[in-house]
Structures are given as C-alpha cells and as structure tokens.
Amino acid sequence: MAQEDPQSPGSLLLQVGTHRVVWWGINAVGWPVIGLVVGVIIVGVAALALLAGLGAWSPNFWGSHPPVIATPASRPAQWLPTVTADELGLPNALVLAVMEQASDGEAYGDRYYCSNGQSAGESCATAYPGTHTLGIGYGLLGINANSGLIPKNHNPHAVSWNVQTGVTALRHRLLTAKYWQPALQAFHQAIQTPTGWPDHHQYTHTLQQWLGTYQIVTTNGKTGSRTHIQRGIYDSGPHLGAWAIASWRHKTGQFTDPGNHPEWVLAVGIAPTGPRWSHGWKPPTIQVIPPAPHSNNKATTRITRYYVYGQTLTLPISVVGVLKNGQQVAFGWSGNDKKIPMWPGGGAFGAKVPLTGHQALVQIHATWANGTQDTIPWPEQSTGSLGGAVGTVIHVPPTQAVRLWWKDIGIASQKTGVPADWLAAEMLNESGGNPAAGNPTGAYGLMQLEPATAHGLPGYTPGARHNPLANLILGAELLDANYRQWHSWRLASAAYYGGSGRVQGAGVVPGMPWSQASGCLMVIPDPRAGNALTMTAYANNIEATSHAVAAMPNK
C-alpha cells in the first residue's frame, strides 16, 4: 500500500486540523493541569531511569554468593541458616563436615573425579595430566550428575536446592542403615561420586576426624571408668570469620578500596553450644587387654570405643565491632536487616564501619547464648589456621565490563580450558575490563601482561598484547600453565600475580591445600611497583570475584 506524500494538500490539512484540536484542548483543560501531567511524566521517566541504573549494578553488590572466608570451619558456616539438618534429626556439624569435604563450603567449589582414582576440586585434564574427568560433584553438597537428582536444565549450584536435596539424601541413607560409617559410604557412592568410583574409606575417616571420637576405658569391668576425648574441628570451640566488601561509587561507576568512608564488613561464626548428640559411627569396638605377663597387677582392661559425638552448632546471639577509639558498633543479623548484604539461603552479621583512620575497626567480638565468646583482630592476615579472619576487600565485578568481553572470554576459555568465570575475575582484578590499561613496568591490556611474559607464551605474536582477544588468550595461557604446575586455581592466580618462582620459594608445593599454602604467601610481591596486596589476598580476591561473575544473569 503506497504511503501519502507528507507535503500533499491532504496531509497539510490534516496537520492544521490536528493543531486546532490540540490548542482547543489546552484552553479547555487549563495550563495548570497540563503542567501537572507533564510533571508526572517527567518524574516517571526519571524514576524508570534510576531503577534501570540500580538494576545495572546492584545485583553485583548484593551478590548471591559471598566472598570466601579463610577459616575452614567458618566457611561452611556461611550456609548454616540454610542447613535444616537439626530439624531432620541430623546434627548440623555432620552436614557442615560433608559440605567441607564436598566443596570447601564454596557454592562453586565443584569436586572432580578422575580416571586415575584421584579426586580434587580441579579439572582432571590439567591437575592430573593423562587422565580425564569421570564425573563432577556439583555445588555445596557435591551432588553428581549421575545421581539422578539433578533435573534437566536445572542449575545444580542453586544453594537452597543443593543443600536441601543433599541433606534429604543423607538423611535417607542414615535412616536405612544401622551405623553411620556404612551409611555415609553409601551416600558418598550414590550421591557424590561417579558410577563405580572406588571407596577407599578415606571419606568416612576424614569426616570422623572432623567430628571427633571418644572412648570409655573400664578396668576390671567394674569401676574406674574414664572418658578420653579427641576433639574434631567442629567440636573444638567457637569459630569466627569475617570479610569486607568494597563500596560502590555510583558517580565513578567503580568499586573502590576502603578509604575514609565506612565500608561493609560481614562476619559469621559457629560454636558447639547446643544440645549434645552422639551416634555410633560403627559397631562399638570392645577391646580386652589382659595383664602383662609376670605382672603383679591382675586387672583386665576393657576399652569400648564409640564414634561421632558433639554438641549442636549454633550461631552467636550478638556480634560487636570495636573501633580504635573504643566505640562499639553492633553487627546486625542480615536475615532481619535488608540493608545488610546477604545471599539467598544464607546470612551473616554485618555493619558499616571505618576501616582506616583514627576510628578504624580493630576487632570483632561474638557472644553465644551460653556465654561462649570469641574475638578476632581486624584486619588479621589469615594463616589458614582456625579462627583467622580475612581482612581483604573484595572487588565485585562491574556488570558492563563482564558483558562487554564475555564472548572473547568464552573463546579464550575454550581454547585453554581455563574456566570462563575465573578468567573474567582475573581480567577484572587486573584491568577492570579496560583494554588500554597499562602500568610503568610495561604491563598492558585486559590481562596486564608484561612484554617478556607474553613473549614466552604459545599464542604470542607481535602486537598480540594490544589486541583484546589475543591479550585474553595470552593471559588464559599463563593461567593454564600455572594451573598445570600448581594444581589449584588460587595458586595459579597467586603465581600470575607474584610469579611461580615466588610461590615455590615460599615453600608451596604442587597440590598443597589452600588452607596450608595461603599461610606461606602472606607476601606483597614488588611493593615498589605499586602492589599493595599479598599473594594470598590477591588469590582470595580472584576466588570471590569468580563467584560474583558466576552469579551474574544474562552474561
């Protein structure tokens, strides 16, 4: 159908008639009413723009996955509000121990099972050359795809679903078995491991150590009974961990380090202060020890060993921050205070406190209902030991930078095998997504590669550092090489930041657990070059940022 010429007589007549109708409407209704309508429209447009701006960055600050806590026992405790094991008749300590073994308390801490019989939280193809992945245990409870529990097209890392599904499956195994050891072995084989995975009994042995044991020694089978206790990490006292989140500067569109303004600090703690519980780990072992030959002591000692005991783990009833000037700041529970950053299914105590200056935070103090207390200094450099805190600021990634380079990140990831979320986190911490970023040492581009380092990588070509995709691929190649050497992504990033020579010189060996290696890497590499973070803090930043990237929708 042909369109009418805009300059035709009929068109001009229509325009003149329209103008008359509009002018008549204005005079009839009145200018004040028209002004009010126009004002409402302007306010509405402004509100929509503001909401659009908030939606662009707020999901990353109020992220669905928290930064990593270095304290082993506190890391799974992040999810204690989600763990409803006590309501199902299971001690929370057991579920947190299972979670610690399965994922290290990290929502994306997947555990890979390799054809050479090794199991680790890394990809078999790089951690164990010559082997391949038989299966992956997904999420906090390590639910394997071959368990039949993961619905089609479902996200196995969804916290609430993963925990509830895993705890329900664990409870079912325990209800159908008389003793804990065979029940946990059955759970491990059916829910977490690939089909046919050999059980070396190390799984139940590890959980037993974390939960603790006790034994009753009776002399002559009559009197003289005594109890010997070997405590596990979940029954050895309170555990408190904390971390900071950098605040968002809306005007600059960046997340910044702590300055002179209060920053969010989150804390979480657990302590065995609830009712006691005990169960037989396996049939009680009754050991009869006869008197020594030719001994005047004719008493016979009977030792009955029981396994798995403890007290229910509980959260503190109050958490308080102490500032340099002696002022106390109450940390509120994030489940009740919506202003405090939290994540679905979890919760923590939080407060906005100064981290620098004469009013800086110096310690965090927690109190439990029965009077148990625990205090950690702030900031405390974590050594991987129990009770440590992470005084590191976590940089949450800007949405725009990730989405801008996500396609190229995917190409570099497929080419090298480096997880896309981890590669994006490395890019954000190195350059913030600026392809022209540089520094006085010659580092350049998205991955901040120095000329000598780039020249030694497989994908190097002249000018590659100045091409964003090639720069990402080079950085991914370096991460992959580091990972093949150290068998850990956090160690790979520590080596990316400080060099493999420094990691090795610090006493770290390939495959060393991060809880042990982190204490060796409390060193700032090349501080004269402007570096301010230790290698441990840097690697923890990458880990935390990768979680936030993974949680981003519509990348």
XYZ file of C-alpha atoms in Angstrom:
555
model
C 0.000 0.000 0.000
C 1.510 3.352 -1.043
C 2.105 5.973 1.620
C 0.715 9.530 1.287
C 3.171 12.286 0.468
C 3.847 14.258 3.690
C 3.663 17.527 1.711
C 0.408 16.768 -0.132
C -2.605 19.124 0.388
C -4.491 16.401 2.230
C -1.592 15.909 4.626
C -1.264 19.655 5.356
C -4.994 19.929 6.016
C -4.778 17.055 8.493
C -1.901 18.765 10.303
C -3.752 22.096 10.563
C -6.850 20.314 11.885
C -4.826 18.445 14.446
C -3.158 21.617 15.714
C -6.576 23.275 16.201
C -7.846 20.309 18.248
C -4.747 20.336 20.449
C -4.982 24.106 21.032
C -8.649 23.802 21.923
C -7.848 21.010 24.416
C -5.218 23.136 26.130
C -7.548 26.105 26.571
C -10.396 23.874 27.765
C -8.440 21.872 30.311
C -6.175 24.616 31.532
C -2.429 25.098 31.672
C -2.030 24.021 35.354
C -3.473 20.584 34.648
C -1.292 20.163 31.602
C 1.735 21.184 33.685
C 0.848 18.606 36.305
C 0.552 15.863 33.692
C 3.887 16.830 32.150
C 5.488 16.854 35.625
C 4.182 13.372 36.387
C 5.574 12.101 33.086
C 8.992 13.623 33.803
C 9.094 12.144 37.314
C 8.040 8.754 35.953
C 10.757 8.770 33.295
C 13.349 9.795 35.897
C 12.222 7.008 38.225
C 12.480 4.432 35.444
C 15.966 5.672 34.581
C 17.021 5.450 38.221
C 15.672 1.932 38.555
C 17.439 0.949 35.342
C 20.679 2.336 36.749
C 20.208 0.497 40.043
C 19.432 -2.706 38.200
C 22.662 -2.411 36.267
C 24.913 -2.618 39.313
C 23.042 -3.565 42.451
C 22.820 -7.316 41.648
C 26.610 -7.413 41.724
C 26.996 -5.630 45.061
C 24.192 -7.530 46.756
C 25.581 -10.689 45.155
C 24.006 -14.087 45.615
C 27.304 -15.688 46.649
C 29.517 -14.403 49.452
C 33.280 -13.907 49.349
C 35.458 -16.715 50.598
C 36.292 -16.955 54.306
C 39.709 -18.460 55.010
C 38.728 -20.160 58.265
C 37.984 -23.831 57.427
C 35.216 -24.301 59.980
C 33.631 -20.888 59.334
C 33.476 -21.287 55.570
C 30.617 -23.835 55.576
C 29.026 -21.928 58.467
C 28.087 -19.244 55.941
C 25.261 -21.577 54.970
C 24.124 -22.627 58.459
C 20.732 -20.879 58.157
C 20.102 -22.959 55.040
C 21.129 -26.220 56.700
C 17.993 -27.508 58.424
C 19.649 -30.752 59.454
C 18.666 -30.384 63.106
C 15.010 -30.305 62.079
C 15.550 -33.623 60.303
C 17.241 -35.243 63.274
C 20.804 -34.837 61.965
C 23.448 -32.716 63.679
C 24.410 -29.625 61.704
C 28.055 -30.474 62.405
C 27.749 -33.596 60.258
C 26.210 -31.717 57.339
C 28.835 -28.970 57.535
C 31.579 -31.625 57.600
C 30.081 -33.262 54.491
C 29.895 -29.813 52.876
C 33.506 -29.034 53.797
C 34.687 -32.267 52.170
C 32.493 -31.844 49.085
C 33.046 -28.195 48.195
C 35.141 -26.454 50.850
C 31.992 -24.509 51.660
C 32.041 -22.751 48.279
C 28.901 -22.647 46.122
C 31.039 -23.240 43.011
C 33.644 -25.464 44.658
C 32.903 -28.430 42.387
C 34.849 -31.638 43.008
C 36.203 -33.519 40.000
C 36.716 -37.300 39.919
C 39.500 -38.529 37.660
C 40.226 -41.799 35.888
C 43.427 -42.322 37.889
C 41.439 -42.568 41.115
C 42.245 -39.050 42.310
C 39.575 -36.636 43.477
C 40.156 -32.913 43.770
C 38.472 -29.585 43.316
C 40.129 -29.015 39.964
C 39.738 -30.313 36.430
C 41.460 -33.666 35.945
C 42.738 -32.773 32.493
C 45.028 -30.112 33.966
C 45.514 -31.232 37.552
C 46.421 -34.787 36.578
C 47.950 -34.938 33.074
C 46.986 -38.033 31.134
C 43.711 -38.532 32.992
C 40.191 -37.388 32.270
C 37.103 -36.472 34.228
C 34.777 -39.325 35.144
C 32.290 -37.067 36.901
C 31.782 -33.857 38.825
C 30.176 -33.340 42.221
C 28.307 -30.049 41.905
C 27.761 -27.352 44.500
C 27.934 -27.285 48.267
C 26.929 -30.920 48.853
C 28.748 -32.291 45.776
C 25.677 -33.735 44.001
C 26.812 -35.726 40.979
C 25.019 -35.686 37.645
C 24.776 -39.493 37.633
C 22.864 -39.476 40.931
C 19.622 -38.846 39.086
C 18.799 -35.993 41.466
C 19.546 -33.077 39.131
C 16.541 -32.188 36.946
C 17.119 -31.446 33.284
C 18.222 -27.867 32.573
C 18.441 -27.180 36.306
C 21.237 -25.209 37.960
C 22.907 -27.679 40.357
C 24.667 -24.802 42.145
C 21.411 -23.241 43.397
C 22.179 -23.044 47.102
C 18.819 -23.858 48.686
C 18.058 -26.673 46.243
C 21.538 -28.183 46.537
C 21.582 -28.170 50.332
C 18.023 -29.426 50.775
C 18.487 -32.174 48.196
C 21.807 -33.284 49.678
C 20.598 -33.241 53.296
C 17.452 -35.180 52.377
C 19.519 -37.821 50.569
C 21.929 -38.033 53.520
C 19.053 -38.462 55.960
C 17.572 -41.235 53.829
C 20.854 -43.183 53.879
C 21.189 -42.769 57.636
C 17.634 -43.952 58.281
C 18.170 -47.103 56.249
C 21.476 -48.077 57.909
C 22.231 -49.048 61.480
C 25.582 -47.303 61.732
C 26.966 -44.078 60.365
C 30.040 -45.380 58.590
C 28.262 -47.624 56.041
C 25.513 -45.033 55.659
C 27.969 -42.272 54.779
C 29.841 -44.560 52.414
C 26.544 -45.339 50.667
C 25.714 -41.623 50.445
C 29.168 -40.840 49.047
C 28.921 -43.540 46.384
C 25.306 -42.921 45.330
C 25.071 -39.128 45.522
C 28.521 -37.613 45.126
C 30.769 -39.902 43.079
C 30.603 -41.285 39.528
C 29.383 -44.818 38.960
C 31.909 -47.395 40.083
C 34.077 -44.945 41.980
C 36.175 -46.905 44.494
C 35.629 -46.132 48.148
C 38.993 -46.037 49.920
C 37.347 -45.381 53.304
C 39.223 -42.087 53.353
C 35.905 -40.257 53.035
C 34.456 -41.549 56.295
C 37.837 -41.367 58.007
C 38.093 -37.650 57.147
C 34.616 -36.876 58.454
C 35.332 -38.869 61.608
C 38.406 -36.734 62.299
C 36.450 -33.515 61.812
C 33.634 -34.646 64.084
C 35.710 -36.215 66.852
C 35.723 -39.530 68.750
C 35.644 -40.724 72.305
C 36.327 -43.930 74.162
C 35.362 -45.379 77.539
C 38.044 -47.291 79.429
C 36.915 -49.625 82.231
C 39.278 -51.522 84.489
C 38.131 -54.971 85.747
C 34.800 -54.280 84.113
C 33.559 -52.698 87.347
C 34.866 -49.306 88.382
C 37.500 -46.838 87.311
C 35.669 -45.725 84.170
C 37.136 -42.732 82.397
C 36.460 -40.950 79.143
C 39.127 -39.914 76.654
C 38.089 -37.290 74.136
C 39.720 -36.434 70.809
C 38.129 -33.264 69.519
C 37.422 -32.513 65.861
C 37.386 -29.056 64.319
C 33.598 -28.866 64.680
C 33.733 -29.543 68.402
C 36.883 -27.680 69.417
C 35.355 -24.344 70.289
C 33.977 -21.257 68.567
C 34.972 -20.313 65.044
C 34.626 -16.761 63.795
C 35.458 -15.398 60.351
C 34.910 -12.050 58.647
C 35.438 -10.217 55.373
C 34.886 -6.790 53.817
C 33.090 -5.722 50.666
C 34.231 -2.611 48.815
C 31.511 0.001 48.454
C 30.068 1.149 45.157
C 30.857 4.648 43.936
C 27.885 5.461 41.738
C 29.390 8.624 40.279
C 32.515 6.857 39.040
C 30.859 3.546 38.274
C 33.544 1.610 40.150
C 34.031 -0.428 43.292
C 36.772 1.105 45.392
C 39.126 0.132 48.177
C 38.416 1.255 51.746
C 39.237 4.905 52.245
C 37.993 7.311 54.811
C 34.388 6.180 54.482
C 32.705 3.322 56.356
C 32.652 0.029 54.478
C 30.560 -3.089 54.860
C 32.141 -5.809 56.985
C 30.363 -9.153 57.308
C 31.032 -11.763 59.994
C 29.827 -15.299 60.619
C 30.574 -17.673 63.476
C 29.578 -21.024 64.921
C 30.198 -22.762 68.223
C 29.240 -26.162 69.672
C 26.950 -24.726 72.334
C 23.679 -26.547 71.658
C 22.400 -29.906 72.972
C 24.813 -32.833 72.946
C 24.405 -35.574 70.395
C 26.168 -38.891 69.857
C 25.788 -41.792 67.467
C 27.624 -44.988 66.767
C 29.955 -44.480 63.849
C 30.347 -48.229 63.568
C 29.652 -51.161 65.875
C 31.305 -50.458 69.227
C 34.754 -51.998 69.452
C 35.288 -53.853 72.719
C 38.961 -54.471 73.298
C 40.015 -56.707 76.212
C 43.593 -56.119 77.365
C 44.895 -58.846 79.700
C 47.501 -58.030 82.348
C 51.114 -58.126 81.277
C 52.938 -61.440 81.828
C 54.595 -61.816 85.225
C 52.835 -58.622 86.396
C 51.542 -58.272 89.918
C 48.612 -56.295 88.502
C 45.972 -58.871 87.568
C 43.394 -56.305 86.389
C 41.891 -56.686 82.927
C 41.142 -53.520 80.995
C 38.154 -53.310 78.673
C 38.038 -50.442 76.160
C 34.767 -49.671 74.415
C 35.134 -47.187 71.562
C 32.226 -45.145 70.255
C 32.483 -42.724 67.392
C 30.859 -39.435 66.364
C 29.758 -37.162 69.143
C 29.489 -33.468 69.800
C 27.209 -30.558 70.518
C 24.814 -28.887 68.132
C 26.430 -25.957 66.338
C 24.751 -22.598 66.883
C 25.194 -19.040 65.655
C 26.214 -16.242 68.031
C 23.434 -14.135 69.512
C 25.441 -10.931 69.104
C 28.438 -9.677 67.133
C 30.106 -6.363 68.001
C 32.896 -4.429 66.293
C 35.339 -2.417 68.407
C 36.916 0.721 66.915
C 40.273 2.321 67.767
C 38.610 4.965 69.902
C 36.868 2.292 71.977
C 33.456 2.802 70.390
C 31.416 -0.353 69.863
C 29.365 -0.969 66.722
C 26.681 -3.658 66.767
C 26.672 -6.040 63.799
C 23.077 -6.736 62.741
C 21.772 -10.094 61.512
C 21.320 -9.877 57.752
C 18.298 -12.146 57.787
C 16.363 -9.356 59.507
C 18.095 -6.232 58.228
C 17.598 -5.933 54.489
C 20.201 -3.161 54.256
C 22.953 -5.634 55.057
C 24.299 -7.546 52.046
C 23.241 -11.185 52.098
C 22.702 -14.074 49.712
C 19.722 -16.384 49.123
C 19.506 -19.033 51.788
C 22.397 -17.712 53.828
C 23.035 -14.920 56.223
C 25.679 -13.128 58.239
C 26.145 -10.357 60.751
C 27.082 -7.065 59.135
C 27.890 -3.443 59.890
C 29.193 -0.412 58.064
C 32.366 0.597 59.885
C 35.520 2.637 59.139
C 38.479 0.511 58.102
C 41.105 3.259 58.160
C 41.874 6.296 60.271
C 41.607 7.000 63.990
C 38.178 5.304 64.152
C 39.155 2.181 62.222
C 37.787 -1.227 63.174
C 40.307 -3.143 65.294
C 38.486 -6.290 66.390
C 35.244 -8.259 66.134
C 33.712 -9.901 69.177
C 30.997 -12.606 69.175
C 28.928 -13.969 72.057
C 26.821 -17.141 72.192
C 23.724 -17.852 74.300
C 25.594 -19.928 76.884
C 28.247 -17.252 77.439
C 30.833 -18.634 74.996
C 32.831 -15.815 73.392
C 35.323 -15.391 70.582
C 37.302 -12.393 69.366
C 39.336 -11.872 66.202
C 41.537 -8.880 65.365
C 40.797 -6.811 62.265
C 42.348 -6.897 59.842
C 44.061 -10.195 60.586
C 46.252 -11.757 57.952
C 44.924 -15.273 57.568
C 47.409 -18.081 58.099
C 44.977 -20.838 57.242
C 44.575 -21.710 60.903
C 41.305 -21.899 62.773
C 39.903 -18.607 63.957
C 41.610 -16.476 61.286
C 39.882 -13.605 59.521
C 40.265 -12.276 56.019
C 40.913 -8.565 56.107
C 40.782 -8.352 52.314
C 38.499 -6.092 50.339
C 36.588 -7.993 47.694
C 36.135 -6.280 44.334
C 32.748 -7.208 42.924
C 32.849 -7.065 39.111
C 31.018 -4.345 37.159
C 28.321 -5.920 35.008
C 29.129 -3.876 31.937
C 32.784 -4.944 31.716
C 31.958 -8.638 32.012
C 29.225 -8.489 29.382
C 31.360 -6.397 27.054
C 34.133 -9.006 26.924
C 32.149 -12.180 27.696
C 32.235 -13.514 24.119
C 36.017 -13.112 23.902
C 36.397 -14.559 27.402
C 34.463 -17.606 26.212
C 36.774 -18.037 23.213
C 39.887 -17.832 25.417
C 38.300 -20.236 27.895
C 37.505 -22.830 25.221
C 40.978 -22.523 23.756
C 42.840 -23.029 27.030
C 40.447 -24.816 29.398
C 40.551 -22.010 31.977
C 37.033 -21.586 33.471
C 35.356 -18.521 31.964
C 34.249 -17.189 35.356
C 37.798 -17.423 36.710
C 39.276 -15.786 33.605
C 36.753 -12.940 33.859
C 37.641 -12.481 37.535
C 41.344 -12.294 36.676
C 40.637 -9.706 33.980
C 38.548 -7.557 36.315
C 41.149 -7.583 39.067
C 43.969 -6.838 36.614
C 42.467 -4.122 34.415
C 38.812 -3.613 35.352
C 37.961 -4.505 31.755
C 39.988 -1.636 30.264
C 41.747 -2.908 27.100
C 44.158 0.063 27.155
C 45.195 -0.261 30.806
C 48.922 -0.105 31.456
C 51.475 0.463 34.203
C 55.079 1.707 34.497
C 56.501 -1.834 34.347
C 55.154 -2.308 30.821
C 52.136 -4.453 31.626
C 49.333 -3.805 29.167
C 45.805 -4.739 28.212
C 42.929 -6.645 29.726
C 45.222 -9.192 31.384
C 48.107 -6.771 32.158
C 50.803 -8.877 30.537
C 54.394 -7.666 30.577
C 56.342 -7.981 27.294
C 58.774 -10.665 28.495
C 55.978 -12.764 29.977
C 53.797 -12.502 26.861
C 56.711 -13.356 24.556
C 57.151 -16.739 26.237
C 53.537 -17.870 25.800
C 52.358 -20.178 22.978
C 49.907 -17.710 21.446
C 52.316 -14.782 21.281
C 52.621 -12.836 18.043
C 53.942 -9.294 17.564
C 51.253 -6.856 18.651
C 49.172 -9.560 20.367
C 49.130 -7.704 23.681
C 47.335 -4.797 22.009
C 44.547 -6.973 20.627
C 41.909 -7.543 23.344
C 41.044 -11.117 22.315
C 44.693 -12.089 21.861
C 45.505 -10.461 25.209
C 42.803 -12.552 26.908
C 44.107 -15.722 25.270
C 47.668 -14.977 26.393
C 46.504 -14.374 29.939
C 44.495 -17.589 29.866
C 47.558 -19.472 28.612
C 49.571 -18.162 31.544
C 46.842 -19.180 33.997
C 46.645 -22.613 32.392
C 50.417 -23.085 32.631
C 50.358 -22.056 36.282
C 47.454 -24.400 36.969
C 49.256 -27.330 35.382
C 52.189 -26.637 37.680
C 50.312 -25.978 40.940
C 47.070 -27.987 40.552
C 44.995 -25.209 42.122
C 43.286 -22.175 40.603
C 44.053 -19.951 43.569
C 47.713 -20.954 43.431
C 47.615 -20.334 39.671
C 46.385 -16.791 40.299
C 48.899 -16.236 43.088
C 51.629 -17.215 40.607
C 50.035 -14.959 37.956
C 50.353 -12.061 40.393
C 53.687 -12.764 42.037
C 55.369 -15.294 39.750
C 55.796 -19.051 40.105
C 59.285 -18.532 41.482
C 57.955 -16.648 44.492
C 55.262 -19.259 45.085
C 57.852 -22.021 45.025
C 60.311 -20.001 47.103
C 57.625 -19.557 49.757
C 57.634 -23.308 50.361
C 54.470 -24.158 48.427
C 54.447 -27.484 46.606
C 52.055 -28.587 43.828
C 48.740 -29.843 45.143
C 49.174 -28.258 48.590
C 45.753 -27.396 50.107
C 44.966 -23.702 50.028
C 44.390 -23.662 53.783
C 48.081 -24.566 54.143
C 49.508 -22.700 51.146
C 47.805 -19.404 51.992
C 49.908 -19.039 55.117
C 53.084 -19.239 53.033
C 52.016 -16.495 50.619
C 51.477 -13.593 53.012
C 53.991 -11.569 50.989
C 53.482 -8.477 48.805
C 55.401 -9.041 45.557
C 57.243 -5.981 44.195
C 55.727 -3.359 46.528
C 57.895 -0.722 44.792
C 55.905 -1.382 41.627
C 52.739 -0.291 43.409
C 51.444 -3.665 44.588
C 49.549 -3.460 47.893
C 48.061 -6.962 48.253
C 49.711 -10.120 49.461
C 49.604 -13.102 47.118
C 47.072 -14.712 49.466
C 44.806 -11.657 49.414
C 45.076 -11.400 45.625
C 44.122 -15.047 45.096
C 41.219 -14.703 47.543
C 40.025 -11.691 45.537
C 40.024 -13.734 42.329
C 38.110 -16.551 44.034
C 35.469 -14.184 45.412
C 35.125 -12.273 42.146
C 34.676 -15.521 40.196
C 31.708 -16.355 42.426
C 30.125 -12.984 41.697
C 30.719 -13.417 37.952
C 29.159 -16.866 38.029
C 26.088 -15.411 39.751
C 25.558 -12.748 37.073
C 22.496 -13.367 34.896
C 22.395 -12.888 31.125
C 26.131 -12.649 30.511
